[in-house]
Short mmCIF file of N, CA and C in Angstrom, two decimals:
data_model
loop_
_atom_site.label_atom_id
_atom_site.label_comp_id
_atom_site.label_asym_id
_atom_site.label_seq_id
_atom_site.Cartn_x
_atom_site.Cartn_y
_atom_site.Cartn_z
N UNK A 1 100.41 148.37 66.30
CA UNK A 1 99.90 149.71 66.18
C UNK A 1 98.57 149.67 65.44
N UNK A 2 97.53 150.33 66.09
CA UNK A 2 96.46 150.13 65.65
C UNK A 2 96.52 151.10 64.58
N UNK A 3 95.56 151.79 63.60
CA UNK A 3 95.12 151.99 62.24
C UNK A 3 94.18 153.06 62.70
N UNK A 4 94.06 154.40 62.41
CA UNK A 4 92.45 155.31 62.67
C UNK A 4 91.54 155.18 61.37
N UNK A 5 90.58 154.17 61.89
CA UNK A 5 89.36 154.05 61.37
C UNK A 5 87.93 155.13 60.87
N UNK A 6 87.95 155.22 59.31
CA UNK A 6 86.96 156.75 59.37
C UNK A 6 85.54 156.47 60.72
N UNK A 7 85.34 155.62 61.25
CA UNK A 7 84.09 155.71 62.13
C UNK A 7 85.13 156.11 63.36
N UNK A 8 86.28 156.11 63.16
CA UNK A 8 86.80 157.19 64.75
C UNK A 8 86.77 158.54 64.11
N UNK A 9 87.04 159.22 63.11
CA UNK A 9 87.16 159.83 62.92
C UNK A 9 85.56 160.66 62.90
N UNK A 10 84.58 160.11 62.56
CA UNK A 10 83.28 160.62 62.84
C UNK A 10 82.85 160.92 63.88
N UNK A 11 83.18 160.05 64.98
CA UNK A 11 83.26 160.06 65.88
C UNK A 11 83.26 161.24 66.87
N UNK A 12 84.99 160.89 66.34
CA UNK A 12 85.68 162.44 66.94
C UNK A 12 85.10 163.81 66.48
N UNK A 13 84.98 163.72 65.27
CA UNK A 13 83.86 165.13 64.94
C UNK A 13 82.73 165.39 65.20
N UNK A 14 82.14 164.77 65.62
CA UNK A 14 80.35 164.25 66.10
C UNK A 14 80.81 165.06 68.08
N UNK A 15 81.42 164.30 68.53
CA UNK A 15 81.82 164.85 70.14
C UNK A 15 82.95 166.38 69.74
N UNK A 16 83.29 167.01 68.69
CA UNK A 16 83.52 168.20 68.86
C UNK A 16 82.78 168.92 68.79
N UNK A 17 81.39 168.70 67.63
CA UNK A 17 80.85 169.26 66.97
C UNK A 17 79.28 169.91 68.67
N UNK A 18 79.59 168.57 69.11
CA UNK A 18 78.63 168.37 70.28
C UNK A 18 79.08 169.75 71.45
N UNK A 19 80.50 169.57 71.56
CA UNK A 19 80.89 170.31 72.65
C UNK A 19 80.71 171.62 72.24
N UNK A 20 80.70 171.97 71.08
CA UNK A 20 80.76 173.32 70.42
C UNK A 20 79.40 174.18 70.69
N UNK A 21 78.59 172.95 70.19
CA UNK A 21 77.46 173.88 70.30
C UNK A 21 76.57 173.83 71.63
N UNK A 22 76.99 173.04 72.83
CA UNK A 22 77.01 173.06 74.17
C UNK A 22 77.28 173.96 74.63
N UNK A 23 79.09 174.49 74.31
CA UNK A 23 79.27 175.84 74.99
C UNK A 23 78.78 177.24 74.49
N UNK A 24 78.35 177.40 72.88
CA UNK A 24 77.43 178.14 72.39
C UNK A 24 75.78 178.46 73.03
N UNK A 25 75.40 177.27 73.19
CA UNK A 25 74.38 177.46 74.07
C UNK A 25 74.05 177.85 75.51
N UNK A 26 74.94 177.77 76.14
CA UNK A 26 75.47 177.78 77.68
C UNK A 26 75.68 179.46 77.73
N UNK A 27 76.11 179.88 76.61
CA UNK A 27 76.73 181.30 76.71
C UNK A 27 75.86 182.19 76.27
N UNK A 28 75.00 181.54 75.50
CA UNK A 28 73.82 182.70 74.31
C UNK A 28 72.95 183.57 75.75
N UNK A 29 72.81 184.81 75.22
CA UNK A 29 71.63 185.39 76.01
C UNK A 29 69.89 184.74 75.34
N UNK A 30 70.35 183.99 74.78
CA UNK A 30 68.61 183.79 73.78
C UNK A 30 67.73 184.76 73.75
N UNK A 31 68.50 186.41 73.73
CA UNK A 31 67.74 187.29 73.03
C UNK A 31 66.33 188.00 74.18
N UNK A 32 65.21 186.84 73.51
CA UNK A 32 64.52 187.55 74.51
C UNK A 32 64.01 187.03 75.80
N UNK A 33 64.45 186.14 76.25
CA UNK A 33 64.44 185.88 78.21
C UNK A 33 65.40 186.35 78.84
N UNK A 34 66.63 187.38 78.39
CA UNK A 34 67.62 187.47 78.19
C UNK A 34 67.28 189.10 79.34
N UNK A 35 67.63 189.59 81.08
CA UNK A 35 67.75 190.79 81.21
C UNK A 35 68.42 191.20 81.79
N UNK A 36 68.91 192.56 82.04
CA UNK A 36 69.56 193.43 82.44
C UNK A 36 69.17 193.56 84.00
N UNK A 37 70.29 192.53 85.35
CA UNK A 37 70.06 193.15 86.42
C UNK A 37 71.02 194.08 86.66
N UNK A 38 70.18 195.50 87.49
CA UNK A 38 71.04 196.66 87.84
C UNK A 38 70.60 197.06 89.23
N UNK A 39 72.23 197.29 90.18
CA UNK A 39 71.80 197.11 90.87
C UNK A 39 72.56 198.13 91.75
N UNK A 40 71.90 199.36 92.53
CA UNK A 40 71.96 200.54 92.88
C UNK A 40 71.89 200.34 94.62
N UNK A 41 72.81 201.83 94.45
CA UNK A 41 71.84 202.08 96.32
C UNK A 41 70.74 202.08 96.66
N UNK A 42 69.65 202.21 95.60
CA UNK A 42 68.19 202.40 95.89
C UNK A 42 67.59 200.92 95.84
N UNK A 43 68.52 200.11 95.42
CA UNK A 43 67.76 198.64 94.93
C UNK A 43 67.99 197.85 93.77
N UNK A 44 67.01 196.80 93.39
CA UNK A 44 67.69 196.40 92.26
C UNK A 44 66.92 196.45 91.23
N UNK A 45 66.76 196.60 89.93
CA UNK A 45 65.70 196.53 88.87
C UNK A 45 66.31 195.88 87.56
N UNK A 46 65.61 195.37 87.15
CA UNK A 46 65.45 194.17 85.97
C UNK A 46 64.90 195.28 84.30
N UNK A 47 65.85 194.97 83.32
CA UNK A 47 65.15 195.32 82.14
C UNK A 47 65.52 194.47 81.28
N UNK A 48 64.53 194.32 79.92
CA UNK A 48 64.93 193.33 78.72
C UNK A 48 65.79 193.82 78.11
N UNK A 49 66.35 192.53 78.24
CA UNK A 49 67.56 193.43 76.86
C UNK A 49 67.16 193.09 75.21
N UNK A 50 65.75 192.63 75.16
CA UNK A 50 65.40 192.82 73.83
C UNK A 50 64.66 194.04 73.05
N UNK A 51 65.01 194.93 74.32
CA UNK A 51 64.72 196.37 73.94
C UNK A 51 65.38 197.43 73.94
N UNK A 52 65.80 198.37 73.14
CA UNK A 52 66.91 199.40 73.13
C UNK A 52 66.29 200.49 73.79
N UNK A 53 67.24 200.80 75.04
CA UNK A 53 67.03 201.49 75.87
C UNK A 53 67.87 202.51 76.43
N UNK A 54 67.74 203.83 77.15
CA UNK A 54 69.07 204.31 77.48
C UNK A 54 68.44 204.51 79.50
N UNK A 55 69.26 204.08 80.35
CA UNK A 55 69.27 204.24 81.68
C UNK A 55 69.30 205.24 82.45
N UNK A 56 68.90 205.98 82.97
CA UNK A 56 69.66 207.08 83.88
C UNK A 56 69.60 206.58 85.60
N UNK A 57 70.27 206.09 85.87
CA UNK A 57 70.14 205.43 87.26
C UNK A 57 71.31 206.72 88.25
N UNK A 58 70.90 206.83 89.30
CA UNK A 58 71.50 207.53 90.36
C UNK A 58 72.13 206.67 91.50
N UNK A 59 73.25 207.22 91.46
CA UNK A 59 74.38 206.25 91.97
C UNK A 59 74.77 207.33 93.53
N UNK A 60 75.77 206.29 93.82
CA UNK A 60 76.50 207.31 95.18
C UNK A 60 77.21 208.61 94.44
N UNK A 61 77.81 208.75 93.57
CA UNK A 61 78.10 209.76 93.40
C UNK A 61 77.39 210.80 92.13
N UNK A 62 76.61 210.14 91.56
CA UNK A 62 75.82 210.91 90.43
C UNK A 62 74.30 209.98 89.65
N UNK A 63 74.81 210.78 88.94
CA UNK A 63 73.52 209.02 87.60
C UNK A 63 74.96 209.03 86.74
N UNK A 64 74.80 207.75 86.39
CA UNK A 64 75.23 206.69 85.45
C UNK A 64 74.51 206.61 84.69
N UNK A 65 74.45 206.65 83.16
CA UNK A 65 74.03 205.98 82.26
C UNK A 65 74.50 204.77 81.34
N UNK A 66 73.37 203.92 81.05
CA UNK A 66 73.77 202.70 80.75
C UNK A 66 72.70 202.61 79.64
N UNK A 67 73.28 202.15 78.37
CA UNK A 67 73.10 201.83 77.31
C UNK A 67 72.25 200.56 76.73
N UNK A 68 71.00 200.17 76.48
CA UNK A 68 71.23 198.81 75.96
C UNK A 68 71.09 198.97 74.74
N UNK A 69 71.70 198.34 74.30
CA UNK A 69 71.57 198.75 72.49
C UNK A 69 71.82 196.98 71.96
N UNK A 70 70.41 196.79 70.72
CA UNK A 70 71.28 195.25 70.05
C UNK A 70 71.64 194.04 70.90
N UNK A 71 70.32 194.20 72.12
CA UNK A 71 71.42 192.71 73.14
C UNK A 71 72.45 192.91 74.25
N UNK A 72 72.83 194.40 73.76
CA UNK A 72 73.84 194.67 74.72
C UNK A 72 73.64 195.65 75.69
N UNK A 73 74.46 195.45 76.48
CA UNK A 73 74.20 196.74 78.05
C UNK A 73 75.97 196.91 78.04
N UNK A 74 75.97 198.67 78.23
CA UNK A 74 77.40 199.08 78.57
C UNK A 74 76.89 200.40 79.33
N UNK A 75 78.15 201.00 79.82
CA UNK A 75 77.87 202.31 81.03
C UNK A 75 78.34 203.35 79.22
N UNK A 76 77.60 204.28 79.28
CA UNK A 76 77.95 206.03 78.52
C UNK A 76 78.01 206.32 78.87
N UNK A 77 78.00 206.95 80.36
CA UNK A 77 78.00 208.07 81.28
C UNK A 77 78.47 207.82 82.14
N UNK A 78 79.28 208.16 83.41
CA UNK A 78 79.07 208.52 84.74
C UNK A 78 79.84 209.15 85.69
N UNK A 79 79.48 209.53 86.66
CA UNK A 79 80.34 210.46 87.08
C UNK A 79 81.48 210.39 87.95
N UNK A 80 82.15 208.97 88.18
CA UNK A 80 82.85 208.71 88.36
C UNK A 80 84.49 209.02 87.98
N UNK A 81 85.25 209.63 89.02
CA UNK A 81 86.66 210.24 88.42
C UNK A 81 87.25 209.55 87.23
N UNK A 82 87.32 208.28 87.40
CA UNK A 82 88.66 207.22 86.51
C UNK A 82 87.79 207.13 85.39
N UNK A 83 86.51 206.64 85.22
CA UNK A 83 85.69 206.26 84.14
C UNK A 83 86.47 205.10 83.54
N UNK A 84 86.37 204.52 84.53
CA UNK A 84 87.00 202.84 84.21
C UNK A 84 85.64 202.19 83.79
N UNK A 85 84.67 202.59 84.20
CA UNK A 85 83.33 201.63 83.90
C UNK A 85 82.77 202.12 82.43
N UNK A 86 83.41 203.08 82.14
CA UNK A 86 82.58 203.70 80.12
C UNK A 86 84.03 202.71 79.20
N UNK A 87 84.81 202.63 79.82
CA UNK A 87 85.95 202.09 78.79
C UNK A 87 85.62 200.44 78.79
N UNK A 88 84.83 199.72 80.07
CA UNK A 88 84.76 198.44 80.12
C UNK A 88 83.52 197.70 78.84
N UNK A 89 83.73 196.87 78.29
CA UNK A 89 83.45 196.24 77.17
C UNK A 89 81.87 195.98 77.35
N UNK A 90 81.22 196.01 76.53
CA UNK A 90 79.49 195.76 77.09
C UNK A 90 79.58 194.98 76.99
N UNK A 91 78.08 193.79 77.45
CA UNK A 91 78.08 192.99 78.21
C UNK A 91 76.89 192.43 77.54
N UNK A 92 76.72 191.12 77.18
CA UNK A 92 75.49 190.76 76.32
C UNK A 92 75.22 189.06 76.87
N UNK A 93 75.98 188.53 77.24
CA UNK A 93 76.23 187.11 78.07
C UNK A 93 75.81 186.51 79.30
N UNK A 94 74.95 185.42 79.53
CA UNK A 94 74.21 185.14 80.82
C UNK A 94 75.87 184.94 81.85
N UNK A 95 75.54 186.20 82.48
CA UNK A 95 76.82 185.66 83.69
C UNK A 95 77.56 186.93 83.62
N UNK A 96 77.74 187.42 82.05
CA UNK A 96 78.38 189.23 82.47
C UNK A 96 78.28 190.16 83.07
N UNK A 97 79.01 190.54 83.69
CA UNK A 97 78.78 191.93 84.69
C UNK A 97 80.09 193.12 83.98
N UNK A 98 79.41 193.96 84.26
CA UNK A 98 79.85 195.49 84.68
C UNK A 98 79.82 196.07 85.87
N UNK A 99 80.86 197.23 85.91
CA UNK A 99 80.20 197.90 87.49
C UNK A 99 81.22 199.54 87.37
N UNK A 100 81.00 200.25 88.08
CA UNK A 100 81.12 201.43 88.35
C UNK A 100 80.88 201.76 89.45
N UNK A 101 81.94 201.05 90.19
CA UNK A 101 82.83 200.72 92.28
C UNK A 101 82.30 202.21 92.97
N UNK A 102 83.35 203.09 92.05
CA UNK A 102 82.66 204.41 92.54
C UNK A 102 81.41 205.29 93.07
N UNK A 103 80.36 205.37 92.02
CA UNK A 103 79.38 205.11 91.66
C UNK A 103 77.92 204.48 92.64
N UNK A 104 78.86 202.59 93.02
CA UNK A 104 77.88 201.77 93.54
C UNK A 104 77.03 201.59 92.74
N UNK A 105 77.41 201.04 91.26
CA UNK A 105 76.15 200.35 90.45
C UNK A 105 76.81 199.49 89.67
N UNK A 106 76.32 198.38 89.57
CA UNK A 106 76.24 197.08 89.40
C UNK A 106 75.29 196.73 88.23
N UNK A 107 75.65 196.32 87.30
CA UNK A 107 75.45 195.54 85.80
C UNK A 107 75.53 193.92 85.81
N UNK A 108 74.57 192.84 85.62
CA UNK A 108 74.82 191.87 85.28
C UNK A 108 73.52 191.48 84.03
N UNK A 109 73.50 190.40 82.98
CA UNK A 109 73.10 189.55 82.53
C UNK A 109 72.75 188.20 82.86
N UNK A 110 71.28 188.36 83.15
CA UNK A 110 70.58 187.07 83.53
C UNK A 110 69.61 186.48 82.69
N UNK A 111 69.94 185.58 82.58
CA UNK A 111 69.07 184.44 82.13
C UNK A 111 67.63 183.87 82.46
N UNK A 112 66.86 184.48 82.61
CA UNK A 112 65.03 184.22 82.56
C UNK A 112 64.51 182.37 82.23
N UNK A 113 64.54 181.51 83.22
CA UNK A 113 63.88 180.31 82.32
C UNK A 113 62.82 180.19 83.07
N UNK A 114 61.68 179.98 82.52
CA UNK A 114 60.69 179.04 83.02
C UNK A 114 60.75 177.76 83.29
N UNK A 115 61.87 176.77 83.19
CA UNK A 115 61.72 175.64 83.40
C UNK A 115 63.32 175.61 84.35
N UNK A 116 63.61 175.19 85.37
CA UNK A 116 65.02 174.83 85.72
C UNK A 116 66.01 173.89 84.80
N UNK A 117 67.23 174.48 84.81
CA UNK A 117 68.00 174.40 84.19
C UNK A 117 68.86 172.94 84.58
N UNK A 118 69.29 172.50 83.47
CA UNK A 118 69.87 170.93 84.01
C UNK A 118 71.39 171.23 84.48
N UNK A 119 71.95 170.92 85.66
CA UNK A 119 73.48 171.20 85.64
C UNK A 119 74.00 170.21 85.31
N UNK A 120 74.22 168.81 85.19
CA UNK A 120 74.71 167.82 84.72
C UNK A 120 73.67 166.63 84.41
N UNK A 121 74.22 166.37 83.06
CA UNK A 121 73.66 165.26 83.01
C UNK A 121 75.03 163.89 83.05
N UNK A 122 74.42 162.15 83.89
CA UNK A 122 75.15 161.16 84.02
C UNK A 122 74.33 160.23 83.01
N UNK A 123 75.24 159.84 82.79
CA UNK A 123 75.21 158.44 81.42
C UNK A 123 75.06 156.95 82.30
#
């Protein structure tokens, strides 16, 4: 039976410590390349979400309003019967969406890079 050696044990904390802040990074909006696609019957339009803003977009059945506040985008308004889309959680994450089916408007968080993004790296 082998013995755990403190250089495994560094080790092992060095490759958690790694994965941690991998998936931290993977997930961050980084603030300001960070925008708001919305996307309507009329089309689609782009805003920063490093600016606090309030939306009035016109949907199939009314305007929707959508919030960005702090990084974040959520629906305040709309005229949708259920208002399943004002109770859904805002959205601040490259890859989050919202939506309001009813409505026909569409919320996501995208990620802005100037440089392409690496999908894997091999050793």
């Amino acid at each position: 039976m082998q013995k755990i050696r403190p250089v495994d044990i560094i080790l092992l904390m060095l490759a958690i410590t790694l994965c941690g802040v991998s998936i931290v990074l993977a997930t961050s909006n980084s603030g300001t390349n960070a925008v708001l696609s919305v996307n309507t019957p009329d089309g689609e339009f782009l805003y920063q979400m490093n600016q606090d803003q309030t939306l009035q977009l016109q949907g199939l059945e009314g305007i929707s309003v959508i919030q960005i506040q702090q990084g974040k985008a959520f629906f305040s308004e709309s005229p949708c019967p259920n208002k399943t889309c004002i109770a859904t959680a805002a959205i601040s994450n490259n890859g989050e969406w919202a939506a309001c089916l009813p409505n026909g408007i569409f919320i996501s968080i995208q990620q802005k890079s100037e440089s392409p993004e690496i999908d894997i790296i091999a050793f």
